C-alpha atoms as a PDB file:
ATOM      1  CA  MET A   1      -8.599 -18.704   5.808  1.00  0.00           C
ATOM      2  CA  GLY A   2     -12.324 -19.340   6.025  1.00  0.00           C
ATOM      3  CA  SER A   3     -14.003 -16.241   8.061  1.00  0.00           C
ATOM      4  CA  ASP A   4     -10.571 -15.155   9.350  1.00  0.00           C
ATOM      5  CA  HIS A   5      -9.881 -12.669   6.747  1.00  0.00           C
ATOM      6  CA  TYR A   6      -6.541 -10.948   6.236  1.00  0.00           C
ATOM      7  CA  PHE A   7      -8.355  -7.593   7.291  1.00  0.00           C
ATOM      8  CA  SER A   8      -8.900  -8.968  10.684  1.00  0.00           C
ATOM      9  CA  ALA A   9      -7.113  -6.938  13.436  1.00  0.00           C
ATOM     10  CA  GLN A  10      -6.280 -10.101  15.434  1.00  0.00           C
ATOM     11  CA  PRO A  11      -6.188 -13.270  13.301  1.00  0.00           C
ATOM     12  CA  SER A  12      -7.659 -16.492  15.162  1.00  0.00           C
ATOM     13  CA  THR A  13      -5.248 -18.841  13.168  1.00  0.00           C
ATOM     14  CA  PRO A  14      -1.955 -19.821  14.799  1.00  0.00           C
ATOM     15  CA  PHE A  15       0.841 -17.294  14.488  1.00  0.00           C
ATOM     16  CA  THR A  16       3.290 -19.611  12.911  1.00  0.00           C
ATOM     17  CA  ARG A  17       6.080 -17.990  10.903  1.00  0.00           C
ATOM     18  CA  LYS A  18       7.643 -19.537   7.950  1.00  0.00           C
ATOM     19  CA  GLN A  19      10.413 -18.110   5.690  1.00  0.00           C
ATOM     20  CA  ILE A  20       9.989 -17.350   1.874  1.00  0.00           C
ATOM     21  CA  ARG A  21      12.425 -16.151  -0.746  1.00  0.00           C
ATOM     22  CA  ALA A  22      10.982 -12.861  -2.414  1.00  0.00           C
ATOM     23  CA  PHE A  23      12.412 -10.646  -5.013  1.00  0.00           C
ATOM     24  CA  LEU A  24      12.612  -7.197  -3.250  1.00  0.00           C
ATOM     25  CA  GLY A  25      14.531  -4.194  -3.880  1.00  0.00           C
ATOM     26  CA  GLY A  26      16.544  -5.719  -6.871  1.00  0.00           C
ATOM     27  CA  ALA A  27      17.656  -8.757  -5.221  1.00  0.00           C
ATOM     28  CA  GLU A  28      16.227 -12.246  -3.878  1.00  0.00           C
ATOM     29  CA  ARG A  29      15.667 -11.973   0.041  1.00  0.00           C
ATOM     30  CA  THR A  30      14.530 -14.051   2.635  1.00  0.00           C
ATOM     31  CA  VAL A  31      11.603 -12.733   4.821  1.00  0.00           C
ATOM     32  CA  ASN A  32       8.934 -14.210   7.174  1.00  0.00           C
ATOM     33  CA  THR A  33       5.402 -14.920   6.381  1.00  0.00           C
ATOM     34  CA  ALA A  34       2.504 -16.533   8.478  1.00  0.00           C
ATOM     35  CA  GLY A  35      -1.208 -17.382   8.020  1.00  0.00           C
ATOM     36  CA  GLY A  36      -3.983 -15.019   8.657  1.00  0.00           C
ATOM     37  CA  ILE A  37      -2.198 -12.208   6.552  1.00  0.00           C
ATOM     38  CA  PHE A  38      -2.540 -11.280   2.911  1.00  0.00           C
ATOM     39  CA  SER A  39      -0.394 -13.332   0.295  1.00  0.00           C
ATOM     40  CA  PRO A  40       1.494 -15.369   2.907  1.00  0.00           C
ATOM     41  CA  ASP A  41       3.327 -17.507   0.207  1.00  0.00           C
ATOM     42  CA  GLY A  42       4.857 -14.907  -1.471  1.00  0.00           C
ATOM     43  CA  VAL A  43       4.708 -11.491  -3.672  1.00  0.00           C
ATOM     44  CA  ASP A  44       1.019 -11.638  -5.122  1.00  0.00           C
ATOM     45  CA  LYS A  45       0.379 -10.875  -8.815  1.00  0.00           C
ATOM     46  CA  GLY A  46      -0.839  -7.467  -8.279  1.00  0.00           C
ATOM     47  CA  THR A  47       2.020  -6.279  -6.092  1.00  0.00           C
ATOM     48  CA  ALA A  48       4.711  -7.801  -8.531  1.00  0.00           C
ATOM     49  CA  VAL A  49       3.003  -5.469 -11.098  1.00  0.00           C
ATOM     50  CA  LEU A  50       3.022  -2.292  -9.120  1.00  0.00           C
ATOM     51  CA  LEU A  51       6.636  -3.163  -8.063  1.00  0.00           C
ATOM     52  CA  SER A  52       7.901  -3.704 -11.731  1.00  0.00           C
ATOM     53  CA  GLU A  53       5.578  -0.915 -13.467  1.00  0.00           C
ATOM     54  CA  VAL A  54       6.111   2.259 -11.278  1.00  0.00           C
ATOM     55  CA  PRO A  55       8.955   4.640 -11.080  1.00  0.00           C
ATOM     56  CA  ALA A  56      11.394   4.967  -8.025  1.00  0.00           C
ATOM     57  CA  PRO A  57       9.779   6.471  -4.919  1.00  0.00           C
ATOM     58  CA  ALA A  58      10.548  10.135  -3.714  1.00  0.00           C
ATOM     59  CA  PRO A  59      14.240   9.938  -2.352  1.00  0.00           C
ATOM     60  CA  ALA A  60      13.347  11.718   0.901  1.00  0.00           C
ATOM     61  CA  GLY A  61      10.161  12.598   3.149  1.00  0.00           C
ATOM     62  CA  ASN A  62       7.624  10.492   4.009  1.00  0.00           C
ATOM     63  CA  LEU A  63       6.250   7.230   1.998  1.00  0.00           C
ATOM     64  CA  LEU A  64       3.188   5.312   2.713  1.00  0.00           C
ATOM     65  CA  ASP A  65       2.144   1.791   1.972  1.00  0.00           C
ATOM     66  CA  ILE A  66      -1.721   1.330   2.650  1.00  0.00           C
ATOM     67  CA  GLY A  67      -2.297  -2.334   3.668  1.00  0.00           C
ATOM     68  CA  CYS A  68       1.277  -3.611   3.888  1.00  0.00           C
ATOM     69  CA  GLY A  69       0.572  -7.375   4.540  1.00  0.00           C
ATOM     70  CA  TRP A  70       3.991  -8.796   5.409  1.00  0.00           C
ATOM     71  CA  GLY A  71       5.671  -5.758   3.780  1.00  0.00           C
ATOM     72  CA  PRO A  72       6.919  -6.463   0.193  1.00  0.00           C
ATOM     73  CA  ILE A  73       5.796  -2.736  -1.135  1.00  0.00           C
ATOM     74  CA  ALA A  74       7.039  -1.099   2.285  1.00  0.00           C
ATOM     75  CA  LEU A  75      10.246  -3.017   2.167  1.00  0.00           C
ATOM     76  CA  SER A  76      10.733  -2.190  -1.576  1.00  0.00           C
ATOM     77  CA  MET A  77      10.300   1.551  -0.904  1.00  0.00           C
ATOM     78  CA  ALA A  78      12.577   1.658   2.246  1.00  0.00           C
ATOM     79  CA  LEU A  79      15.434  -0.139   0.195  1.00  0.00           C
ATOM     80  CA  ALA A  80      15.046   2.142  -2.717  1.00  0.00           C
ATOM     81  CA  SER A  81      14.785   5.288  -0.665  1.00  0.00           C
ATOM     82  CA  PRO A  82      17.005   5.079   2.283  1.00  0.00           C
ATOM     83  CA  GLY A  83      16.869   8.637   2.936  1.00  0.00           C
ATOM     84  CA  ALA A  84      13.051   8.717   3.332  1.00  0.00           C
ATOM     85  CA  THR A  85      10.709   7.474   6.141  1.00  0.00           C
ATOM     86  CA  VAL A  86       8.315   4.687   4.837  1.00  0.00           C
ATOM     87  CA  HIS A  87       5.139   4.288   6.866  1.00  0.00           C
ATOM     88  CA  ALA A  88       3.404   0.890   6.511  1.00  0.00           C
ATOM     89  CA  VAL A  89      -0.034   0.722   7.773  1.00  0.00           C
ATOM     90  CA  ASP A  90      -2.366  -2.243   8.298  1.00  0.00           C
ATOM     91  CA  VAL A  91      -5.422  -3.161  10.525  1.00  0.00           C
ATOM     92  CA  ASN A  92      -3.813  -6.661  10.947  1.00  0.00           C
ATOM     93  CA  GLU A  93      -1.727  -6.606  13.941  1.00  0.00           C
ATOM     94  CA  ARG A  94       0.240  -9.835  12.795  1.00  0.00           C
ATOM     95  CA  SER A  95       1.020  -8.020   9.272  1.00  0.00           C
ATOM     96  CA  LEU A  96       2.615  -4.986  11.146  1.00  0.00           C
ATOM     97  CA  GLN A  97       4.754  -7.443  13.483  1.00  0.00           C
ATOM     98  CA  LEU A  98       6.001  -9.357  10.514  1.00  0.00           C
ATOM     99  CA  THR A  99       6.652  -6.325   8.366  1.00  0.00           C
ATOM    100  CA  ARG A 100       8.885  -4.960  11.685  1.00  0.00           C
ATOM    101  CA  GLU A 101      10.671  -8.346  11.576  1.00  0.00           C
ATOM    102  CA  ASN A 102      11.268  -8.263   8.129  1.00  0.00           C
ATOM    103  CA  ALA A 103      12.753  -4.687   8.078  1.00  0.00           C
ATOM    104  CA  GLU A 104      14.975  -5.741  10.789  1.00  0.00           C
ATOM    105  CA  GLY A 105      16.183  -9.033   8.969  1.00  0.00           C
ATOM    106  CA  LEU A 106      16.896  -7.089   6.045  1.00  0.00           C
ATOM    107  CA  GLY A 107      18.618  -4.166   8.012  1.00  0.00           C
ATOM    108  CA  VAL A 108      16.072  -1.531   6.978  1.00  0.00           C
ATOM    109  CA  ASP A 109      15.850   1.165   9.664  1.00  0.00           C
ATOM    110  CA  ASN A 110      13.900   3.353   7.923  1.00  0.00           C
ATOM    111  CA  LEU A 111      10.449   1.843   8.080  1.00  0.00           C
ATOM    112  CA  VAL A 112       7.662   2.287  10.851  1.00  0.00           C
ATOM    113  CA  ALA A 113       4.682  -0.053  10.746  1.00  0.00           C
ATOM    114  CA  THR A 114       1.714   0.961  12.493  1.00  0.00           C
ATOM    115  CA  THR A 115      -1.896   0.842  12.452  1.00  0.00           C
ATOM    116  CA  PRO A 116      -3.556   3.727  10.517  1.00  0.00           C
ATOM    117  CA  GLU A 117      -4.745   5.494  13.568  1.00  0.00           C
ATOM    118  CA  SER A 118      -1.239   5.742  14.966  1.00  0.00           C
ATOM    119  CA  VAL A 119       0.043   7.663  12.037  1.00  0.00           C
ATOM    120  CA  ASP A 120       0.658  11.430  12.748  1.00  0.00           C
ATOM    121  CA  PRO A 121      -2.409  13.279  11.044  1.00  0.00           C
ATOM    122  CA  SER A 122      -0.089  16.076  10.075  1.00  0.00           C
ATOM    123  CA  LEU A 123       2.175  13.999   7.971  1.00  0.00           C
ATOM    124  CA  ARG A 124       2.027  14.522   4.207  1.00  0.00           C
ATOM    125  CA  PHE A 125       3.385  11.797   1.582  1.00  0.00           C
ATOM    126  CA  GLN A 126       5.792  12.394  -1.162  1.00  0.00           C
ATOM    127  CA  THR A 127       4.868   9.000  -2.732  1.00  0.00           C
ATOM    128  CA  ILE A 128       2.125   6.498  -1.806  1.00  0.00           C
ATOM    129  CA  TRP A 129       2.242   3.033  -3.188  1.00  0.00           C
ATOM    130  CA  SER A 130      -0.567   0.613  -2.464  1.00  0.00           C
ATOM    131  CA  ASN A 131      -2.198  -2.730  -3.545  1.00  0.00           C
ATOM    132  CA  PRO A 132      -5.405  -1.669  -1.794  1.00  0.00           C
ATOM    133  CA  PRO A 133      -7.748  -4.243   0.235  1.00  0.00           C
ATOM    134  CA  ILE A 134     -10.346  -4.259  -2.538  1.00  0.00           C
ATOM    135  CA  ARG A 135     -12.273  -7.257  -0.729  1.00  0.00           C
ATOM    136  CA  VAL A 136     -13.024  -5.384   2.260  1.00  0.00           C
ATOM    137  CA  GLY A 137     -16.201  -3.936   0.151  1.00  0.00           C
ATOM    138  CA  LYS A 138     -16.692  -0.760  -1.839  1.00  0.00           C
ATOM    139  CA  ASP A 139     -17.793   1.409   1.106  1.00  0.00           C
ATOM    140  CA  VAL A 140     -14.615   0.664   3.374  1.00  0.00           C
ATOM    141  CA  LEU A 141     -12.188   0.797   0.340  1.00  0.00           C
ATOM    142  CA  HIS A 142     -13.764   4.204  -0.485  1.00  0.00           C
ATOM    143  CA  GLY A 143     -13.235   5.478   2.968  1.00  0.00           C
ATOM    144  CA  ILE A 144      -9.477   4.308   3.034  1.00  0.00           C
ATOM    145  CA  LEU A 145      -8.716   5.956  -0.096  1.00  0.00           C
ATOM    146  CA  LEU A 146     -10.546   9.211   1.085  1.00  0.00           C
ATOM    147  CA  GLN A 147      -8.481   8.959   4.321  1.00  0.00           C
ATOM    148  CA  TRP A 148      -5.145   8.871   2.704  1.00  0.00           C
ATOM    149  CA  MET A 149      -5.172  10.164  -0.912  1.00  0.00           C
ATOM    150  CA  PRO A 150      -5.828  13.754   0.420  1.00  0.00           C
ATOM    151  CA  ARG A 151      -2.654  13.441   2.503  1.00  0.00           C
ATOM    152  CA  LEU A 152      -0.273  13.522  -0.448  1.00  0.00           C
ATOM    153  CA  ALA A 153       2.293  16.253  -0.154  1.00  0.00           C
ATOM    154  CA  PRO A 154       2.017  19.092  -2.970  1.00  0.00           C
ATOM    155  CA  GLY A 155       3.563  17.508  -6.006  1.00  0.00           C
ATOM    156  CA  GLY A 156       3.223  14.126  -4.471  1.00  0.00           C
ATOM    157  CA  THR A 157       2.077  10.859  -6.435  1.00  0.00           C
ATOM    158  CA  ALA A 158       0.181   7.891  -5.593  1.00  0.00           C
ATOM    159  CA  TRP A 159       0.232   4.619  -7.460  1.00  0.00           C
ATOM    160  CA  LEU A 160      -2.548   1.751  -6.728  1.00  0.00           C
ATOM    161  CA  VAL A 161      -2.677  -1.349  -8.642  1.00  0.00           C
ATOM    162  CA  VAL A 162      -6.225  -2.739  -9.019  1.00  0.00           C
ATOM    163  CA  GLN A 163      -7.421  -6.070 -11.017  1.00  0.00           C
ATOM    164  CA  LYS A 164      -9.417  -5.249 -14.080  1.00  0.00           C
ATOM    165  CA  ASN A 165     -12.294  -7.625 -13.026  1.00  0.00           C
ATOM    166  CA  LEU A 166     -12.399  -6.181  -9.639  1.00  0.00           C
ATOM    167  CA  GLY A 167     -13.522  -2.640 -10.663  1.00  0.00           C
ATOM    168  CA  SER A 168     -10.280  -0.850 -11.623  1.00  0.00           C
ATOM    169  CA  ASP A 169     -12.048   1.264 -14.111  1.00  0.00           C
ATOM    170  CA  SER A 170     -14.985   2.426 -11.914  1.00  0.00           C
ATOM    171  CA  LEU A 171     -12.395   3.032  -9.077  1.00  0.00           C
ATOM    172  CA  GLN A 172     -10.479   5.540 -11.421  1.00  0.00           C
ATOM    173  CA  THR A 173     -13.839   7.066 -12.324  1.00  0.00           C
ATOM    174  CA  TRP A 174     -15.047   7.402  -8.618  1.00  0.00           C
ATOM    175  CA  LEU A 175     -11.488   8.880  -7.382  1.00  0.00           C
ATOM    176  CA  SER A 176     -11.745  11.392 -10.299  1.00  0.00           C
ATOM    177  CA  ARG A 177     -14.967  12.581  -8.981  1.00  0.00           C
ATOM    178  CA  GLU A 178     -14.463  12.427  -5.189  1.00  0.00           C
ATOM    179  CA  LEU A 179     -10.787  13.732  -4.674  1.00  0.00           C
ATOM    180  CA  PRO A 180     -10.203  17.452  -3.983  1.00  0.00           C
ATOM    181  CA  THR A 181     -10.087  20.027  -6.815  1.00  0.00           C
ATOM    182  CA  GLY A 182      -6.838  19.682  -8.659  1.00  0.00           C
ATOM    183  CA  PHE A 183      -6.054  16.159  -7.981  1.00  0.00           C
ATOM    184  CA  THR A 184      -5.614  14.221 -11.361  1.00  0.00           C
ATOM    185  CA  VAL A 185      -6.275  10.705 -11.780  1.00  0.00           C
ATOM    186  CA  SER A 186      -5.052   8.693 -14.708  1.00  0.00           C
ATOM    187  CA  ARG A 187      -4.315   5.061 -15.851  1.00  0.00           C
ATOM    188  CA  HIS A 188      -0.591   4.453 -16.052  1.00  0.00           C
ATOM    189  CA  THR A 189      -0.455   1.118 -17.394  1.00  0.00           C
ATOM    190  CA  THR A 190      -2.036  -2.296 -17.925  1.00  0.00           C
ATOM    191  CA  ALA A 191      -0.260  -5.490 -17.077  1.00  0.00           C
ATOM    192  CA  LYS A 192      -1.376  -9.164 -16.706  1.00  0.00           C
ATOM    193  CA  SER A 193      -4.900  -8.143 -15.894  1.00  0.00           C
ATOM    194  CA  PHE A 194      -4.098  -5.424 -13.667  1.00  0.00           C
ATOM    195  CA  ARG A 195      -4.395  -1.685 -14.051  1.00  0.00           C
ATOM    196  CA  VAL A 196      -1.952   0.797 -12.386  1.00  0.00           C
ATOM    197  CA  LEU A 197      -3.537   3.863 -11.409  1.00  0.00           C
ATOM    198  CA  ARG A 198      -1.785   7.197 -10.901  1.00  0.00           C
ATOM    199  CA  VAL A 199      -2.721   9.947  -8.554  1.00  0.00           C
ATOM    200  CA  ASP A 200      -1.191  13.250  -8.409  1.00  0.00           C
ATOM    201  CA  ARG A 201      -1.654  16.400  -6.168  1.00  0.00           C
ATOM    202  CA  PRO A 202      -0.638  19.825  -7.934  1.00  0.00           C
ATOM    203  CA  ALA A 203       2.490  21.155  -6.756  1.00  0.00           C
ATOM    204  CA  ASP A 204       0.813  24.213  -5.521  1.00  0.00           C
ATOM    205  CA  GLY A 205      -1.423  22.079  -2.817  1.00  0.00           C
ATOM    206  CA  THR A 206      -4.687  23.410  -4.281  1.00  0.00           C
ATOM    207  CA  ASN A 207      -7.500  22.202  -1.984  1.00  0.00           C
ATOM    208  CA  GLY A 208      -5.412  19.152  -0.911  1.00  0.00           C
ATOM    209  CA  ASP A 209      -6.806  19.156   2.609  1.00  0.00           C
ATOM    210  CA  ALA A 210     -10.203  19.586   1.668  1.00  0.00           C
ATOM    211  CA  ALA A 211     -11.183  15.961   2.287  1.00  0.00           C
ATOM    212  CA  GLY A 212     -10.005  12.896   4.285  1.00  0.00           C
ATOM    213  CA  SER A 213      -7.024  14.629   6.341  1.00  0.00           C
END
């Protein structure tokens, strides 16, 4: 994509849709993708690891996918938890449009795809799944995680997949240090050169809104 990164708000490449087949929610499904977004050719390796290694999301409440791309994580959450509302956020308007189209095409009506600033700041999330955008740079990445991780609901859990050679261990250490008192960060599993990190907010909500909300 040259300088036209997937984290551009308005990609300069032509918005040319293409259909692909992807395994989501326990079945092969047809979805739309396009250039100028993250992983337009299919479910990337990190996302595949996340989807295969984490437990089912909360069955109700608000769920969150940070950096949704064309929607594989958000769609999987919405298919698994039809009684919940899934919030898919991305700065890339093309990604958001494709996620909306894919939700409609799959008959998913419990997914809302918006820019981060459009999410009601009072919302708290029972489950967060994310393949976070590591390549935006450490400072931007840290800002994104401090914006969303403290917004876990009391007793909520976030699951993050990060490639080992892109700093998963140092990110785990940083999160442990920077998140509010009472939050815990642990390594859930390692698979295919990726770590899946788990972030838990205490059920009593101790200091959970001390940062980033």
